[in-house]
Amino acid sequence: MAILIDDEMFGKRVLITGSSSGIGEQLAYRYAKLGSSIMLAARRGHLLQKVAKHCKELSPNNATVSYLATDLSKMENTLLLIEQTEIILGAIDVLVINHVAPIEFGFWSGSRTNLTTLDEYIDVNFKSYVHLTSHALKLLTKNEGRIIVVSSVAGKIGTPFQHSYAAAKFALDGFFTSLRIQFQFTRVRTSVTLCIIGGVETDMLNTAMDKFNTTRAMKWFPLENPVDVSRAIVTAGL
């Protein structure tokens, strides 16, 4: 399996969103080790710069590594990111969509804050995924590429205190499963991998759970290591 993965990804051009920390950061390092050329995207440019530097150090073939600090809650930035990736890498073979709005736990009371959070989650955690995929579709189908969507068990089973997050993840499941079936019907050789993961021990999740009060939340799920999760995601994509 290791030889297959090395051969498959060597020289491939990979765009990874949400790659400044957590799962996305570990995905960047894994693809770098496999010899892929990489475009990193997230909001925090100073962290992206550090990740890009380490990717260059890990690359066995001195592959191109670039980054773009961008806010994907603004739909116009999804097109800009795809265009910049094509300019810098020449094409896209693998689109890894991993970014999320900051995680928040809470109760639903129908408040203005609830509704504002819902709008944010739908934009960032769902609509931007669809926009990125749509803008990259010609490149991906031309290259028989791969679409890897990092989703959550919260998109399969309703989870406590995560109403807006779960809604966006359920939407991802519906859209990308439908797209995969369309590709199968029309014999388009582009794969769609929807990664259903549980809780992962990232700074973002730990901060959200501490803020909500972990005693009350009771840490209802075991947390996985981002390194292990990144390995599973890359393997699943293949």
Coordinates of C-alpha atoms in Angstrom, one line a residue:
M1 CA 0.0 0.0 0.0
A2 CA 2.8 2.4 0.8
I3 CA 4.4 2.0 -2.6
L4 CA 1.0 2.5 -4.3
I5 CA 0.4 5.8 -2.3
D6 CA 4.0 7.0 -3.1
D7 CA 3.5 6.3 -6.8
E8 CA 0.0 7.8 -7.0
M9 CA 0.7 11.1 -5.4
F10 CA 4.3 11.9 -6.6
G11 CA 4.1 15.0 -8.7
K12 CA 0.4 15.5 -8.2
R13 CA -1.0 19.0 -7.7
V14 CA -3.0 19.3 -4.5
L15 CA -5.0 22.2 -3.1
I16 CA -5.8 21.9 0.7
T17 CA -8.1 24.4 2.4
G18 CA -8.0 24.9 6.2
S19 CA -4.3 24.0 6.2
S20 CA -2.9 26.4 8.8
S21 CA -3.4 24.0 11.7
G22 CA -5.1 20.8 12.9
I23 CA -6.1 18.2 10.3
G24 CA -5.3 20.4 7.4
E25 CA -1.8 21.1 8.6
Q26 CA -1.1 17.4 9.0
L27 CA -2.6 16.7 5.5
A28 CA -0.2 19.2 4.1
Y29 CA 2.8 17.5 5.6
R30 CA 1.6 14.1 4.4
Y31 CA 1.1 15.2 0.8
A32 CA 4.5 16.9 1.0
K33 CA 6.2 13.7 2.0
L34 CA 4.6 12.0 -0.9
G35 CA 6.1 14.4 -3.4
S36 CA 3.0 16.4 -4.3
S37 CA 3.0 20.0 -5.3
I38 CA 0.8 21.9 -2.9
M39 CA -1.3 25.1 -2.6
L40 CA -2.3 25.8 1.0
A41 CA -5.2 28.0 1.9
A42 CA -6.6 29.4 5.2
R43 CA -7.3 32.7 6.9
R44 CA -4.1 33.0 9.0
G45 CA -1.3 33.8 6.7
H46 CA 1.5 33.8 9.4
L47 CA 0.6 30.1 10.2
L48 CA 0.4 29.1 6.5
Q49 CA 3.9 30.5 6.0
K50 CA 5.3 28.2 8.7
V51 CA 3.4 25.2 7.3
A52 CA 4.6 25.9 3.8
K53 CA 8.2 26.2 5.0
H54 CA 8.0 22.8 6.7
C55 CA 6.3 21.2 3.6
K56 CA 9.3 22.3 1.6
E57 CA 11.6 20.7 4.1
L58 CA 9.7 17.4 3.9
S59 CA 9.4 17.3 0.1
P60 CA 11.6 14.5 -1.4
N61 CA 11.6 16.2 -4.9
N62 CA 11.6 20.0 -4.0
A63 CA 8.1 20.3 -5.2
T64 CA 6.3 23.6 -5.4
V65 CA 4.6 24.7 -2.2
S66 CA 2.7 27.9 -2.1
Y67 CA -0.1 29.5 0.0
L68 CA -2.8 32.0 -0.1
A69 CA -4.3 33.7 3.0
T70 CA -8.0 34.0 2.2
D71 CA -11.5 34.2 3.9
L72 CA -13.7 31.5 2.2
S73 CA -16.8 32.9 3.8
K74 CA -16.7 35.3 0.9
M75 CA -17.8 33.3 -2.2
E76 CA -15.8 35.5 -4.6
N77 CA -12.6 34.3 -2.8
T78 CA -13.4 30.7 -3.8
L79 CA -13.0 31.5 -7.5
L80 CA -9.8 33.6 -6.8
L81 CA -8.3 30.6 -4.9
I82 CA -8.9 28.2 -7.8
E83 CA -7.6 30.7 -10.3
Q84 CA -4.4 31.3 -8.3
T85 CA -3.9 27.6 -7.8
E86 CA -4.1 27.0 -11.5
I87 CA -1.6 29.8 -12.2
I88 CA 0.9 28.6 -9.6
L89 CA 0.6 24.8 -9.9
G90 CA -0.6 24.6 -13.5
A91 CA -3.6 22.5 -12.7
I92 CA -5.4 20.7 -9.9
D93 CA -5.3 17.0 -9.5
V94 CA -6.6 16.7 -5.9
L95 CA -9.0 19.2 -4.2
V96 CA -9.0 18.7 -0.4
I97 CA -11.7 20.8 1.2
N98 CA -11.2 20.9 4.9
H99 CA -11.8 24.4 6.3
V100 CA -14.5 25.2 8.8
A101 CA -15.9 28.1 10.7
P102 CA -14.8 28.3 14.3
I103 CA -16.6 25.6 16.2
E104 CA -19.1 26.6 18.9
F105 CA -21.2 24.5 21.2
G106 CA -24.5 25.9 22.5
F107 CA -28.2 25.7 23.0
W108 CA -30.8 26.5 20.4
S109 CA -33.3 29.1 21.5
G110 CA -34.2 30.7 18.2
S111 CA -32.2 33.8 19.0
R112 CA -30.7 36.3 16.6
T113 CA -27.3 34.9 17.5
N114 CA -28.5 31.4 16.7
L115 CA -29.6 32.5 13.2
T116 CA -26.5 34.5 12.5
T117 CA -24.3 31.5 13.4
L118 CA -26.4 29.3 11.2
D119 CA -25.9 31.6 8.2
E120 CA -22.1 31.6 8.9
Y121 CA -21.9 27.8 9.1
I122 CA -23.9 27.3 5.9
D123 CA -21.7 29.8 4.0
V124 CA -18.3 28.5 5.3
N125 CA -19.0 24.9 6.0
F126 CA -21.2 24.1 3.0
K127 CA -21.6 26.8 0.3
S128 CA -17.9 27.5 0.0
Y129 CA -17.3 23.8 -0.5
V130 CA -19.8 23.7 -3.4
H131 CA -18.3 26.9 -4.9
L132 CA -14.7 25.6 -4.8
T133 CA -15.7 22.3 -6.4
S134 CA -17.7 24.1 -9.1
H135 CA -14.9 26.4 -10.0
A136 CA -12.4 23.5 -10.1
L137 CA -14.7 21.0 -11.9
K138 CA -13.3 21.5 -15.4
L139 CA -9.7 21.1 -14.2
L140 CA -10.6 18.0 -12.1
T141 CA -12.6 16.2 -14.7
K142 CA -10.0 16.9 -17.4
N143 CA -7.3 15.4 -15.2
E144 CA -9.4 12.6 -13.8
G145 CA -8.8 14.1 -10.4
R146 CA -10.0 13.6 -6.9
I147 CA -12.3 15.6 -4.6
I148 CA -11.8 14.9 -0.9
V149 CA -14.3 16.4 1.4
V150 CA -13.6 16.4 5.1
S151 CA -17.0 16.0 6.8
S152 CA -18.1 14.7 10.2
V153 CA -20.2 12.1 12.0
A154 CA -22.3 15.2 12.8
G155 CA -23.4 15.1 9.2
K156 CA -24.8 11.6 9.6
I157 CA -26.2 11.6 13.2
G158 CA -27.6 14.6 15.0
T159 CA -25.2 15.6 17.7
P160 CA -25.8 17.6 20.9
F161 CA -25.2 21.3 21.0
Q162 CA -24.1 21.5 17.4
H163 CA -27.2 22.4 15.5
S164 CA -25.7 24.7 12.8
Y165 CA -22.6 22.7 12.4
A166 CA -24.6 19.5 12.0
A167 CA -27.0 21.1 9.5
A168 CA -24.0 22.2 7.2
K169 CA -22.4 18.7 7.4
F170 CA -25.7 17.0 6.5
A171 CA -25.9 19.3 3.5
L172 CA -22.4 18.3 2.5
D173 CA -23.4 14.6 2.6
G174 CA -26.4 15.2 0.4
F175 CA -24.6 17.4 -2.2
F176 CA -21.4 15.4 -2.6
T177 CA -23.1 12.0 -2.6
S178 CA -25.3 13.2 -5.4
L179 CA -22.3 14.5 -7.3
R180 CA -20.5 11.2 -6.9
I181 CA -23.6 9.4 -8.4
Q182 CA -23.7 11.9 -11.2
F183 CA -20.1 11.1 -12.1
Q184 CA -20.9 7.4 -12.0
F185 CA -23.9 7.8 -14.3
T186 CA -22.0 10.0 -16.8
R187 CA -18.8 7.9 -16.5
V188 CA -16.7 10.9 -15.4
R189 CA -13.5 9.5 -14.0
T190 CA -13.3 12.0 -11.1
S191 CA -13.7 10.5 -7.6
V192 CA -15.5 12.0 -4.7
T193 CA -14.4 10.9 -1.2
L194 CA -16.6 12.1 1.7
C195 CA -14.6 11.6 5.0
I196 CA -16.9 11.0 7.9
I197 CA -14.7 11.6 11.0
G198 CA -15.4 11.9 14.7
G199 CA -13.9 14.2 17.2
V200 CA -10.3 15.2 16.5
E201 CA -8.0 16.7 19.1
T202 CA -7.3 20.1 17.6
D203 CA -6.8 23.5 19.3
M204 CA -10.1 24.7 17.8
L205 CA -12.2 21.8 19.2
N206 CA -10.5 21.9 22.7
T207 CA -11.1 25.7 22.9
A208 CA -14.7 25.3 22.0
M209 CA -15.3 22.5 24.5
D210 CA -13.6 24.4 27.3
K211 CA -15.6 27.5 26.5
F212 CA -18.9 25.5 26.6
N213 CA -17.9 23.8 29.9
T214 CA -16.6 20.2 29.4
T215 CA -18.2 19.0 32.6
R216 CA -21.6 19.8 31.2
A217 CA -20.7 18.6 27.7
M218 CA -19.1 15.5 29.3
K219 CA -16.7 15.1 26.4
W220 CA -19.3 12.7 24.8
F221 CA -16.9 11.4 22.2
P222 CA -13.2 10.2 22.2
L223 CA -10.8 12.5 20.4
E224 CA -8.5 11.2 17.7
N225 CA -5.0 12.3 16.8
P226 CA -4.8 14.7 13.8
V227 CA -1.8 12.7 12.4
D228 CA -3.8 9.5 12.4
V229 CA -6.8 11.2 10.8
S230 CA -4.7 12.8 8.1
R231 CA -3.3 9.4 7.2
A232 CA -6.8 7.9 6.9
I233 CA -8.0 10.8 4.8
V234 CA -5.1 10.5 2.3
T235 CA -5.5 6.7 2.1
A236 CA -9.3 7.0 1.6
G237 CA -8.8 9.5 -1.2
L238 CA -6.7 6.9 -3.0

